[in-house]
Structure formats: C-alpha cells, structure tokens
XYZ file of N, CA and C in Angstrom:
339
model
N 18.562 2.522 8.694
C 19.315 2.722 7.482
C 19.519 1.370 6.798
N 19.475 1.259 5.644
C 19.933 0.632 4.869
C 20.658 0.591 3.862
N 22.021 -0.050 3.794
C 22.748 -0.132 2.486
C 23.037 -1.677 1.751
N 22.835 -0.814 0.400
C 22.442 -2.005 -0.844
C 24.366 -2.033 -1.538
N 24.943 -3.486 -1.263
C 25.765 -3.186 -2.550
C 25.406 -4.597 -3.400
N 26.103 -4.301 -4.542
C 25.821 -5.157 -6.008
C 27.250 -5.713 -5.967
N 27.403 -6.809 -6.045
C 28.850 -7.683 -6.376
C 28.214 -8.709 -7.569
N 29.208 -8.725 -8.273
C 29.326 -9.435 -10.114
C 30.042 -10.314 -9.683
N 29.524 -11.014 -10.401
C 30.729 -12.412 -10.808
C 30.380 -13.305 -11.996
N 31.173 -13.951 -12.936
C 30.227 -14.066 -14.299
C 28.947 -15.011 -13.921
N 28.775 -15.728 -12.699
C 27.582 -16.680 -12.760
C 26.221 -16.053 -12.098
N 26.538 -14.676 -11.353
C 25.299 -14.208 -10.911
C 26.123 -12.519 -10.074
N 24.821 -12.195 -10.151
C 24.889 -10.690 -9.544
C 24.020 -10.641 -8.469
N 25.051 -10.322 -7.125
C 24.628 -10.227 -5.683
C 23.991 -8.945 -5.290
N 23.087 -8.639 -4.912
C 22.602 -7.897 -4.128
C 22.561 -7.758 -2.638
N 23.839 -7.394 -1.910
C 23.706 -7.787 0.115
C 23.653 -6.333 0.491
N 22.202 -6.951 1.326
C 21.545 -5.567 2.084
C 22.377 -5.973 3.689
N 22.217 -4.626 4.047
C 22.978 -4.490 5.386
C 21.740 -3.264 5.936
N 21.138 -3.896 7.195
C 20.284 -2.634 8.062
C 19.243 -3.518 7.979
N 18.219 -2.315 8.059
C 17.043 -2.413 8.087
C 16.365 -1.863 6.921
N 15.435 -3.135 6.409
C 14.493 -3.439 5.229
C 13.085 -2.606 6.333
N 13.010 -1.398 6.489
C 11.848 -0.671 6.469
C 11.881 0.094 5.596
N 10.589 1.133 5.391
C 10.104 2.128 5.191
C 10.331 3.433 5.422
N 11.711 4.047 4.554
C 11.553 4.489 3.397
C 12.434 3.504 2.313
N 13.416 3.197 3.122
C 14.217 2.028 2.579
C 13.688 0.719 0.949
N 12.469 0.411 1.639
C 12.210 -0.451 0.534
C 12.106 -0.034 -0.872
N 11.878 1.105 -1.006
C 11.950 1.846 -2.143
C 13.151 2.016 -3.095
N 14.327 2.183 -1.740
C 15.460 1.979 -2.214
C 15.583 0.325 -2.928
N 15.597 -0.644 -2.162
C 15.507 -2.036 -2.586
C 14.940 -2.021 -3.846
N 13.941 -1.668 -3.928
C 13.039 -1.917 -5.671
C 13.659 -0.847 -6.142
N 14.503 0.157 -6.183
C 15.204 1.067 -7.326
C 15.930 0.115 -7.153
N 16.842 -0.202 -6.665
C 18.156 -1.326 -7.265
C 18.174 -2.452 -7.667
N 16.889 -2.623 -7.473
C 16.177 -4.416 -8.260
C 16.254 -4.005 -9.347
N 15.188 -2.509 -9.715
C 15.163 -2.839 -11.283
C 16.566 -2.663 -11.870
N 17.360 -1.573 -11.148
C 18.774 -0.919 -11.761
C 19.401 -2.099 -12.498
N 19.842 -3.126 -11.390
C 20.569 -4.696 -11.753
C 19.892 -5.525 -12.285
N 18.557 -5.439 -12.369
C 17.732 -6.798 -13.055
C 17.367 -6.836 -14.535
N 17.483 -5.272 -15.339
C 17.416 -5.158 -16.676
C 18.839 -5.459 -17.165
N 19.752 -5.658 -16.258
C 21.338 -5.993 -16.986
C 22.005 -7.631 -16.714
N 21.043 -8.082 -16.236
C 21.247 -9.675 -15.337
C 21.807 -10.342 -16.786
N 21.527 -10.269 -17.544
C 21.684 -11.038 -18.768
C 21.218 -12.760 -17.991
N 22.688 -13.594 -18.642
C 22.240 -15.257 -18.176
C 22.638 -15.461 -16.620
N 23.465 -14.490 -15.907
C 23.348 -14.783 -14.968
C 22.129 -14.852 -13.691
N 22.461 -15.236 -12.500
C 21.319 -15.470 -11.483
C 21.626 -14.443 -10.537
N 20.062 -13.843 -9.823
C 20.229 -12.452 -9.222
C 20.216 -13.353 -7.757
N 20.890 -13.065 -7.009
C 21.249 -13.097 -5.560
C 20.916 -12.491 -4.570
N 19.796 -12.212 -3.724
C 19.771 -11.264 -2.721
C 19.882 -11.686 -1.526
N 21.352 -11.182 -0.859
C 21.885 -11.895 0.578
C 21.144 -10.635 1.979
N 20.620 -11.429 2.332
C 19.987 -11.263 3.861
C 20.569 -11.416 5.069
N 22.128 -11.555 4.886
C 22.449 -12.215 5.937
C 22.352 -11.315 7.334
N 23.128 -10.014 6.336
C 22.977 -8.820 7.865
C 21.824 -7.784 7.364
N 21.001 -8.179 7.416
C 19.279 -7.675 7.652
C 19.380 -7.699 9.414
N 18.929 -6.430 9.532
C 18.818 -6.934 11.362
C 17.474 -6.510 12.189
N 16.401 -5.936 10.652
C 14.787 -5.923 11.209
C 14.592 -5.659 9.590
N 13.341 -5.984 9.785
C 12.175 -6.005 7.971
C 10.827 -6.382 8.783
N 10.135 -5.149 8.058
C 8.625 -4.684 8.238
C 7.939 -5.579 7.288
N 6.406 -5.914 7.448
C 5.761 -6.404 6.667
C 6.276 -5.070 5.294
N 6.207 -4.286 4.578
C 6.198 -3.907 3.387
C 7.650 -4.322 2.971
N 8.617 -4.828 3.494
C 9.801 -5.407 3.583
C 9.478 -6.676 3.092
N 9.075 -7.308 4.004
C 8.773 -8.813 2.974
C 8.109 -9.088 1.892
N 7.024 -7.949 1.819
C 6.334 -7.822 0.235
C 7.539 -7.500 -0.456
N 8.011 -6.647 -0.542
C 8.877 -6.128 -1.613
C 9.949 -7.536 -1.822
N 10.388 -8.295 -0.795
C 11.139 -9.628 -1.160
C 10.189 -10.690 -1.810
N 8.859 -10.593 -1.585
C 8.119 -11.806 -2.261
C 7.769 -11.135 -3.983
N 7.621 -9.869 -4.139
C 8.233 -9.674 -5.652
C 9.021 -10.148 -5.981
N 10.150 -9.827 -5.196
C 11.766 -10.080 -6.319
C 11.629 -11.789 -6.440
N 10.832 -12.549 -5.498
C 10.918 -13.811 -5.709
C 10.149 -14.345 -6.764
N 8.839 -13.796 -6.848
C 8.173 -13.661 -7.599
C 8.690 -13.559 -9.019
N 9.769 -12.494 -8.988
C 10.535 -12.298 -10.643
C 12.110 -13.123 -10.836
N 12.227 -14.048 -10.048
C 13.791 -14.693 -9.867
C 14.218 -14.569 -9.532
N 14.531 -14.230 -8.567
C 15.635 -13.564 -7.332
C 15.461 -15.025 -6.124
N 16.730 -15.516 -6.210
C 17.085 -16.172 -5.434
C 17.492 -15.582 -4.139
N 17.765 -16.003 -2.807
C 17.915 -15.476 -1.563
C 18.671 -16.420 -0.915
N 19.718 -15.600 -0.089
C 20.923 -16.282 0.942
C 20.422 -15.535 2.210
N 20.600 -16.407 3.498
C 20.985 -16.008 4.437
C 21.197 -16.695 5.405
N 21.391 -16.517 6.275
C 21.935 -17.327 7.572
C 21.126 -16.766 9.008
N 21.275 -17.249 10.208
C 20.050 -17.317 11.302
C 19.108 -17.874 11.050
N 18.265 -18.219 12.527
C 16.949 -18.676 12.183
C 15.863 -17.727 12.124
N 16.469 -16.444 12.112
C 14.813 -15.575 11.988
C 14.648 -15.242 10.300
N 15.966 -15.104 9.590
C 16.214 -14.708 8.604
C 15.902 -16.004 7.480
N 16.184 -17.168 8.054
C 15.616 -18.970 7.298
C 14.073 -18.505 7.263
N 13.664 -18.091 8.521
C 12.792 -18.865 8.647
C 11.501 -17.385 7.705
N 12.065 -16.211 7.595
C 11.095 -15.368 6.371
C 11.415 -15.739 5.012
N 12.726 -16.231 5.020
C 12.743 -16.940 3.312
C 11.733 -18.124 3.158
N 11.785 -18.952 4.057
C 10.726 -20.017 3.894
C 9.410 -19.570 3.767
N 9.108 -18.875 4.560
C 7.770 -17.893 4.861
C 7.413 -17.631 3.791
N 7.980 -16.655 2.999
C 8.516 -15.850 1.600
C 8.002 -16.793 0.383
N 9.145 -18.139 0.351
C 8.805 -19.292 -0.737
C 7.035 -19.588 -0.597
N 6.400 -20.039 0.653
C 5.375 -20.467 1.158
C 4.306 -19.698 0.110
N 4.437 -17.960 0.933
C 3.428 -16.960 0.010
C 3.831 -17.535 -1.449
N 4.695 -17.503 -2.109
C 4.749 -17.184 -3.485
C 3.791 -18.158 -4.114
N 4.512 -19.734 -3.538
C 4.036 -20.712 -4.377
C 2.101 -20.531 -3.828
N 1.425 -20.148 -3.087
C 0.164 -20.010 -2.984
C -0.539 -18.787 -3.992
N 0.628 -17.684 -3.569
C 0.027 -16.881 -5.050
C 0.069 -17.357 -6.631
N 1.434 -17.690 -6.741
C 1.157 -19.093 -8.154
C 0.006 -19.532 -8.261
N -0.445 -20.476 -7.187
C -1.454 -21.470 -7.320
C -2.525 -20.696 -7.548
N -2.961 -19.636 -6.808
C -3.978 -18.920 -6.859
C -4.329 -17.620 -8.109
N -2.908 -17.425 -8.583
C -3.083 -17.375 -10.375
C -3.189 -18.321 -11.060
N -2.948 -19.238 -10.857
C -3.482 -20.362 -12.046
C -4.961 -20.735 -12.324
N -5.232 -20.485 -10.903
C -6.772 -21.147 -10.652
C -7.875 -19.717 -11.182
N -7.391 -18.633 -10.939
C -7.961 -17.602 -11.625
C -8.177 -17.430 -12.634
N -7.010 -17.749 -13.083
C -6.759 -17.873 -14.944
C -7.440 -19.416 -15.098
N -7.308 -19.978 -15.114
C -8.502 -20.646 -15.113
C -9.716 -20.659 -14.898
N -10.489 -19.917 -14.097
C -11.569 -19.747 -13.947
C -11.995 -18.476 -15.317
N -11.114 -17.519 -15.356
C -11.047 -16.635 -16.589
C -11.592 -17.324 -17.991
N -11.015 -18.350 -17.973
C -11.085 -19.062 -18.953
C -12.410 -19.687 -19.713
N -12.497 -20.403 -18.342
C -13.654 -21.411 -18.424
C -15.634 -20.049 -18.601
N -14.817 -19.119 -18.152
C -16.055 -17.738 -18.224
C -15.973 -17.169 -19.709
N -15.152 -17.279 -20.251
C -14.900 -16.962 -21.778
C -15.352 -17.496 -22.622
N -15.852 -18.829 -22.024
C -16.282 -20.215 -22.674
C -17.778 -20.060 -22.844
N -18.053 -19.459 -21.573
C -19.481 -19.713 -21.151
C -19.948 -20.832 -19.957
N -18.844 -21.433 -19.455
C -19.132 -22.844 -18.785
C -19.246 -21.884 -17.361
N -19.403 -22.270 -16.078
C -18.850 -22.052 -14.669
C -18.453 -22.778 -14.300
C-alpha cells in the first residue's frame, strides 16, 4: 500500500509517500504528480521519501520523470540517499543523451554526418 499526502506552504508543495512505491501504486504517484503539478504556480514541488519502505524498478522510473520535470526529493537512510543519487545520475545521462541526439538531428537536417 501506498499513501500520498500533499502539504502547502507558500514556498513549495510537498508530496510524502508512505509504503510501498510498487505496482499498482505508481499510477497512483503520477495521478497526484499531475493533480499538484498543474497548480505549483512559483512554488517548488517536494517529493519526501523518507518512509518509502520498498520501490520496484517501475518505481524509480516514475521518480526519474518527476525529476526529469522538477521535482525535487527529500529523504533520509542510506538505501533511500543512495536511489536519489542513482535517480540524479540517470537523469543527467538522459539530458546528455538528448542533447547529443538533438544534435545529431540537426546536423542530418543540414546534410552534414
């Protein structure tokens, strides 16, 4: 099981999951991403991990989206550090590896290789 609550405060809107980030669950997670993320206005979206107490690989995909779209991440332990780091790792390689695509896109538009 997993439960999602949302806490406000004027500088950002928290998202703290409690359970387990499996399958059927993650679904839940991305309905309440988008629910809170079309109303974020200037504040920063928060998603606390602290009491996560298992997450499946389709669990960490669904967190390397929200990172992917701004979603900052809290948590505490070292198993829970150490998939946020994990997490940051993927993203910034998928970055890199859109840039270089789009670039290569580019340079094929041109005519060059």
């Amino acid at each position: 099981m997993l439960r999602i609550s949302v806490i406000e405060s004027r500088v950002e809107r928290r998202l703290v999951l409690e359970g387990k980030l499996i399958a059927p669950w993650v679904a839940e997670l991305r309905t309440a991403w988008k629910a809170v993320n079309g109303k974020i206005e200037e504040r920063t979206l928060v998603v606390d991990l602290e009491n996560v107490t298992a997450m499946s690989q389709e669990g960490e995909n669904a967190l390397l989206e929200l990172m992917s779209e701004g979603a900052k991440f809290r948590g505490s332990g070292v198993l829970t550090k150490h998939v946020i780091q994990q997490l940051r790792r993927r993203s910034k390689r998928n970055e890199n590896g859109a840039m270089h695509a789009a670039d290569s896109r580019v340079r094929d538009e041109e005519g060059q290789e």
